[in-house]
Each structure stands twice: as structure tokens, then as C-alpha cells.
Amino acid sequence: MGGGGGDGESGRRRIVFVTVGTTCFDALVEAVDSEKVKEALWRKGFTHLLIQMGRGTYIPSKVAAEDGSIAVDYFTFSPSIADFLRSASLIISHAGSGSIFETLRLGKPLIVVVNEDLMDNHQSELAEELADQKHLFCARPQTLCEIIDAMDLESLVPYTPGDALPVAKLINNFLGFPTD
Amino acid sequence: MGCDIGGIVCYLFPILVSLLLIRAAYVWYSTGKPRRRADSESVRTLIVLGSGGHTAEMLSIVNVLLKDRFAPRFYVAAATDNMSLQKARVLEDSLVQHGEPSEGKKIEASQYMQIYRSREVGQSYVTSIGTTLVAIAHAVWLVLKIRPEVIICNGPGTCIPLCVSAFLFKILGVKWSCIFYVESIARVRKLSLSGLLLYKLRMADQFVVQWPQLQKKYPRALYEGRLM
């Protein structure tokens, strides 16, 4: 078994954190709660699944940690997801740019799931572009399982965070301020 | 007598309209031309925030601007958005703690304001005409109050009425403001509606995009790397 790493090590928690932000994205919560996806994650060596379900109405079933299957827990909101992101070994997120860049900056492996029910769905643009550049994996709720099966975390390219200084310089130059 | 007044109006009206048109043409011509200021005083800065990643990008710019040059700062977010102004407050409070303001100079405190939204996510384009009118009236009032010299925004719907009113005040000679538009990083292949409007109407002094492929598509835009 390759890819996932850490398989079979007893007593080691490998957490998958799922976040939908402030949105309602039942299709994603339902997908990660399905047996198929939970088994796929377990096969990859993940031991815990923690779901931030936001405004959704689909309630996943809690599963206690035991041998042979992944433990499942969930909550609706948290003022900051930073700690959850930090403790996770894999993040499955909605396509909001906030959680995408927060995760990439932490250098954590990320699967972005695009919500196809949104009307003006420009969000897939960002996820697909970053997936093309191998910074993350991009999935739809119905393809999530295949993406997990096929993913190789080693193939991901670390993301170099952007820099606001050039834009600040442009603003200063335009206004005739000295740039320092 | 009444006839005379009518006559005067008849003469004055076309003159006023032509003057306004000439002024508008001048403002459009000057928009995008760098401003030369000899003195290095501060500029009243309006920063438009918005949920869905807009605020994080805006605050990343504010973070690297000289705080006593771009002051006072006015943050505006949609009335339905509770998080954005809070995030701006956290940034501003951290500046106060780090003792940013230089001694002796009295710097006006930053202000936080809410604005009616022109269009909610998912609202149809037809009904958004009515709500946009209300938002414009509110925006006109806010811009009059703030009288910004610099506007920095990145495309939430609320930035359009604010930028349009600021541009009208520019034409009327009430206040000259420079608009800096940085298209959100989420826009990779196409501009947002706000971005497209400001680009087509040529109202932004500097129009920045965060992806090179978008810059190729909109040649008047500038590419300065990514914010996030």
C-alpha cells in the first residue's frame, strides 16, 4: 500500500476534516457520510472523520472509534476552523476561497468539492485552476470516492502564498506617494 | 417676466448640460492617469469588504499599506454580513496594540459602516434592479459622508453603487476619488459582474486581476501576482 502512508500503525490518529463553511452543502456531507467514502478513507489509513456541516439539514451518524472502521463526529459551526485544519491529515472542503487558501497555507492535503447546486457557480474556476497546478484535488460530490481512491498525496505541489506588496506599490505609485 | 425666466432657463439648460458633458469627458479622460501629489499627507480611504473571501483579500492589502498615509480608513460591508467588519476590527485593533500611529500626529480613528446589498447571492438579475436602486441611494449618502480620496475594492455587489456614486461626485466636482479595483482571486477565467461593469465603464483608475490568463483576456487590466 502506498500513497496514504501510515497505514496500520496502531494508536495513531489520522483525521479527515470536512468543512462547508457558512454554506449549506448537504450533498457533500451525505457523500462523506456514505459507506463507500468512509471505507475509501479507511483504506487510505485515516482513522477519524470530523464534519463541520454548517447550515445543512443532513445529519451524519456518529460512529465511535473502533477497529475496522473510521470514527465519525460532526458539529455545525466554530468561530475558527484553524485548529481543526491544523490537527487534520486531510481536508475535504467546499470551494470557498477562504477555506481553500487557509488550508493551502498550512500545507495540508486538500480535496475541494464543488457545489453544483449553486446558481452563479464561478467557484469551480478557482478549484479547477488550483487542481491543474496540482495544489489540490478537485471533486464533485458524486466523484469524491473515486478521487480518494486515486489520489496520491505525494503528487501535490506545495502552494506558495501570494503577496499584497506589489498591489500596495501600484496604489502608492499611482497616487504619487514614495514607495519604500 | 415669467417668459423671460423661461427663456433664461432655455438658454442655461443646454449650457449646463454641455458643461457637465465636458466635465464628464474630462473625468473619464483623467481616470487612470497617475496623480501627482507633492505633499505626503494622508488620504481618506474607503475599503469595501464582502463575505466569501473578499474581506480576506482586502485586509491583506490594508495590512501592507502605510497606516498613517491611508487614513482615516472607512470599512464598508453589506448589512447582512456580520463577519467582515468584525475581521477589519480585529486587524485595526492589532495595529493600535502595536503602537502604529506616529507620535504627535492625531489620526482620525477608523470607521465601520454597513450598506444595503444590491444583490444577494442567488437573487435573479431582474429583481436586483429594484434592490440596486435602494442600494445606490444608500451608497450616495455613505460616499457623501465619507468623501473618500481612495477606494479599494474587489468585487462584492456592494462596491458597484459605491464606486458609481463616487464617480458621479467626481464629475460634479464634489470630491475627486481614485478607484483601485482588484478582481477577486476566485475569478480565474471570467470577470465578476462588478468587475466587468467597472472595466467596461472605465471607472476604475487601476484595474488589477490575479491570474495572468484573465489579464490576457482584458488587456487594460494589470497583473501583479496573487494576493492570497
PDB file of C-alpha atoms in Angstrom, chain A residues 22 79 97-98 101 105 118-120 122-126 128-130 132-133 135 159-180, chain B residues 32-37 40-41 43 52-53 60-61 64-66 69-70 119 122-123 150 152 178 180 182 185-190 205-206 208 211 213 222 224 226-228:
ATOM      1  CA  THR A  22     -21.159  29.028   6.336  1.00  0.00           C
ATOM      2  CA  PRO A  79     -15.671  30.656  15.202  1.00  0.00           C
ATOM      3  CA  SER A  97     -11.676  30.697  -1.384  1.00  0.00           C
ATOM      4  CA  GLY A  98     -11.371  31.352   2.360  1.00  0.00           C
ATOM      5  CA  PHE A 101      -6.270  29.291   0.943  1.00  0.00           C
ATOM      6  CA  ARG A 105      -1.145  27.965   3.536  1.00  0.00           C
ATOM      7  CA  LEU A 118     -25.136  26.995  -6.646  1.00  0.00           C
ATOM      8  CA  MET A 119     -26.664  29.323  -9.222  1.00  0.00           C
ATOM      9  CA  ASP A 120     -23.755  31.500 -10.253  1.00  0.00           C
ATOM     10  CA  HIS A 122     -17.889  30.622 -10.528  1.00  0.00           C
ATOM     11  CA  GLN A 123     -16.290  28.787  -7.614  1.00  0.00           C
ATOM     12  CA  SER A 124     -15.319  25.767  -9.691  1.00  0.00           C
ATOM     13  CA  GLU A 125     -12.968  28.077 -11.658  1.00  0.00           C
ATOM     14  CA  LEU A 126     -10.630  28.520  -8.715  1.00  0.00           C
ATOM     15  CA  GLU A 128     -10.102  23.589 -11.138  1.00  0.00           C
ATOM     16  CA  GLU A 129      -7.242  26.020 -11.753  1.00  0.00           C
ATOM     17  CA  LEU A 130      -5.527  25.078  -8.482  1.00  0.00           C
ATOM     18  CA  ASP A 132      -4.493  21.889 -12.703  1.00  0.00           C
ATOM     19  CA  GLN A 133      -1.488  23.321 -10.869  1.00  0.00           C
ATOM     20  CA  HIS A 135      -2.034  22.211  -5.367  1.00  0.00           C
ATOM     21  CA  TYR A 159       1.426  26.304  -2.615  1.00  0.00           C
ATOM     22  CA  THR A 160       3.468  29.490  -2.420  1.00  0.00           C
ATOM     23  CA  PRO A 161       1.318  32.113  -0.678  1.00  0.00           C
ATOM     24  CA  GLY A 162       0.628  35.315  -2.593  1.00  0.00           C
ATOM     25  CA  ASP A 163       1.902  38.766  -1.705  1.00  0.00           C
ATOM     26  CA  ALA A 164      -0.048  42.016  -1.466  1.00  0.00           C
ATOM     27  CA  LEU A 165       3.054  44.244  -1.674  1.00  0.00           C
ATOM     28  CA  PRO A 166       3.046  44.649  -5.491  1.00  0.00           C
ATOM     29  CA  VAL A 167      -0.579  45.852  -5.381  1.00  0.00           C
ATOM     30  CA  ALA A 168       0.220  48.225  -2.499  1.00  0.00           C
ATOM     31  CA  LYS A 169       3.175  49.544  -4.507  1.00  0.00           C
ATOM     32  CA  LEU A 170       0.941  50.116  -7.520  1.00  0.00           C
ATOM     33  CA  ILE A 171      -1.537  52.089  -5.399  1.00  0.00           C
ATOM     34  CA  ASN A 172       1.254  54.216  -3.888  1.00  0.00           C
ATOM     35  CA  ASN A 173       2.861  54.845  -7.285  1.00  0.00           C
ATOM     36  CA  PHE A 174      -0.431  55.886  -8.804  1.00  0.00           C
ATOM     37  CA  LEU A 175      -1.117  58.358  -6.011  1.00  0.00           C
ATOM     38  CA  GLY A 176       2.385  59.793  -6.301  1.00  0.00           C
ATOM     39  CA  PHE A 177       3.482  58.558  -2.901  1.00  0.00           C
ATOM     40  CA  PRO A 178       7.072  57.427  -2.476  1.00  0.00           C
ATOM     41  CA  THR A 179       7.274  53.625  -2.273  1.00  0.00           C
ATOM     42  CA  ASP A 180       9.501  52.321   0.385  1.00  0.00           C
TER      43      ASP A 180
ATOM     44  CA  GLY B  32      -6.376  56.030 -14.887  1.00  0.00           C
ATOM     45  CA  LYS B  33      -3.807  58.833 -15.196  1.00  0.00           C
ATOM     46  CA  PRO B  34      -1.444  58.828 -12.223  1.00  0.00           C
ATOM     47  CA  ARG B  35      -1.978  61.570  -9.668  1.00  0.00           C
ATOM     48  CA  ARG B  36       0.955  63.754  -8.749  1.00  0.00           C
ATOM     49  CA  ARG B  37       0.941  64.962  -5.199  1.00  0.00           C
ATOM     50  CA  SER B  40       2.738  63.494   1.559  1.00  0.00           C
ATOM     51  CA  GLU B  41      -0.363  63.983   3.641  1.00  0.00           C
ATOM     52  CA  VAL B  43      -5.744  60.127   2.098  1.00  0.00           C
ATOM     53  CA  GLY B  52     -16.958  34.785   0.522  1.00  0.00           C
ATOM     54  CA  GLY B  53     -13.262  35.583   0.566  1.00  0.00           C
ATOM     55  CA  SER B  60      -4.225  41.542   3.027  1.00  0.00           C
ATOM     56  CA  ILE B  61      -3.801  44.803   1.082  1.00  0.00           C
ATOM     57  CA  VAL B  64       0.796  46.217   3.869  1.00  0.00           C
ATOM     58  CA  LEU B  65      -0.337  49.823   3.284  1.00  0.00           C
ATOM     59  CA  LEU B  66       1.235  52.571   5.374  1.00  0.00           C
ATOM     60  CA  ARG B  69      -0.789  57.542   4.938  1.00  0.00           C
ATOM     61  CA  PHE B  70      -4.033  55.739   4.161  1.00  0.00           C
ATOM     62  CA  ARG B 119     -27.913  41.779  -4.875  1.00  0.00           C
ATOM     63  CA  GLY B 122     -28.593  33.732  -5.944  1.00  0.00           C
ATOM     64  CA  GLN B 123     -31.001  36.665  -6.439  1.00  0.00           C
ATOM     65  CA  VAL B 150      -9.115  56.445  -2.369  1.00  0.00           C
ATOM     66  CA  ILE B 152     -10.126  49.956  -2.706  1.00  0.00           C
ATOM     67  CA  CYS B 178      -9.292  57.228  -7.159  1.00  0.00           C
ATOM     68  CA  PHE B 180      -8.487  50.724  -7.212  1.00  0.00           C
ATOM     69  CA  VAL B 182      -8.539  44.199  -7.577  1.00  0.00           C
ATOM     70  CA  ILE B 185      -8.711  35.577  -6.813  1.00  0.00           C
ATOM     71  CA  ALA B 186     -11.760  33.339  -7.279  1.00  0.00           C
ATOM     72  CA  ARG B 187     -12.131  34.787 -10.796  1.00  0.00           C
ATOM     73  CA  VAL B 188      -9.761  32.824 -12.976  1.00  0.00           C
ATOM     74  CA  ARG B 189     -11.362  32.784 -16.415  1.00  0.00           C
ATOM     75  CA  LYS B 190     -14.070  35.472 -16.280  1.00  0.00           C
ATOM     76  CA  ASP B 205      -8.240  54.136 -12.087  1.00  0.00           C
ATOM     77  CA  GLN B 206      -6.311  50.898 -11.781  1.00  0.00           C
ATOM     78  CA  VAL B 208      -5.970  44.575 -11.267  1.00  0.00           C
ATOM     79  CA  TRP B 211      -4.482  35.484 -12.848  1.00  0.00           C
ATOM     80  CA  GLN B 213      -4.920  34.308 -18.241  1.00  0.00           C
ATOM     81  CA  LEU B 222      -2.920  44.766 -14.702  1.00  0.00           C
ATOM     82  CA  GLU B 224       0.515  41.948 -10.065  1.00  0.00           C
ATOM     83  CA  ARG B 226      -1.727  36.822  -6.285  1.00  0.00           C
ATOM     84  CA  LEU B 227      -2.884  38.352  -3.005  1.00  0.00           C
ATOM     85  CA  MET B 228      -3.634  35.066  -1.262  1.00  0.00           C
TER      86      MET B 228
END
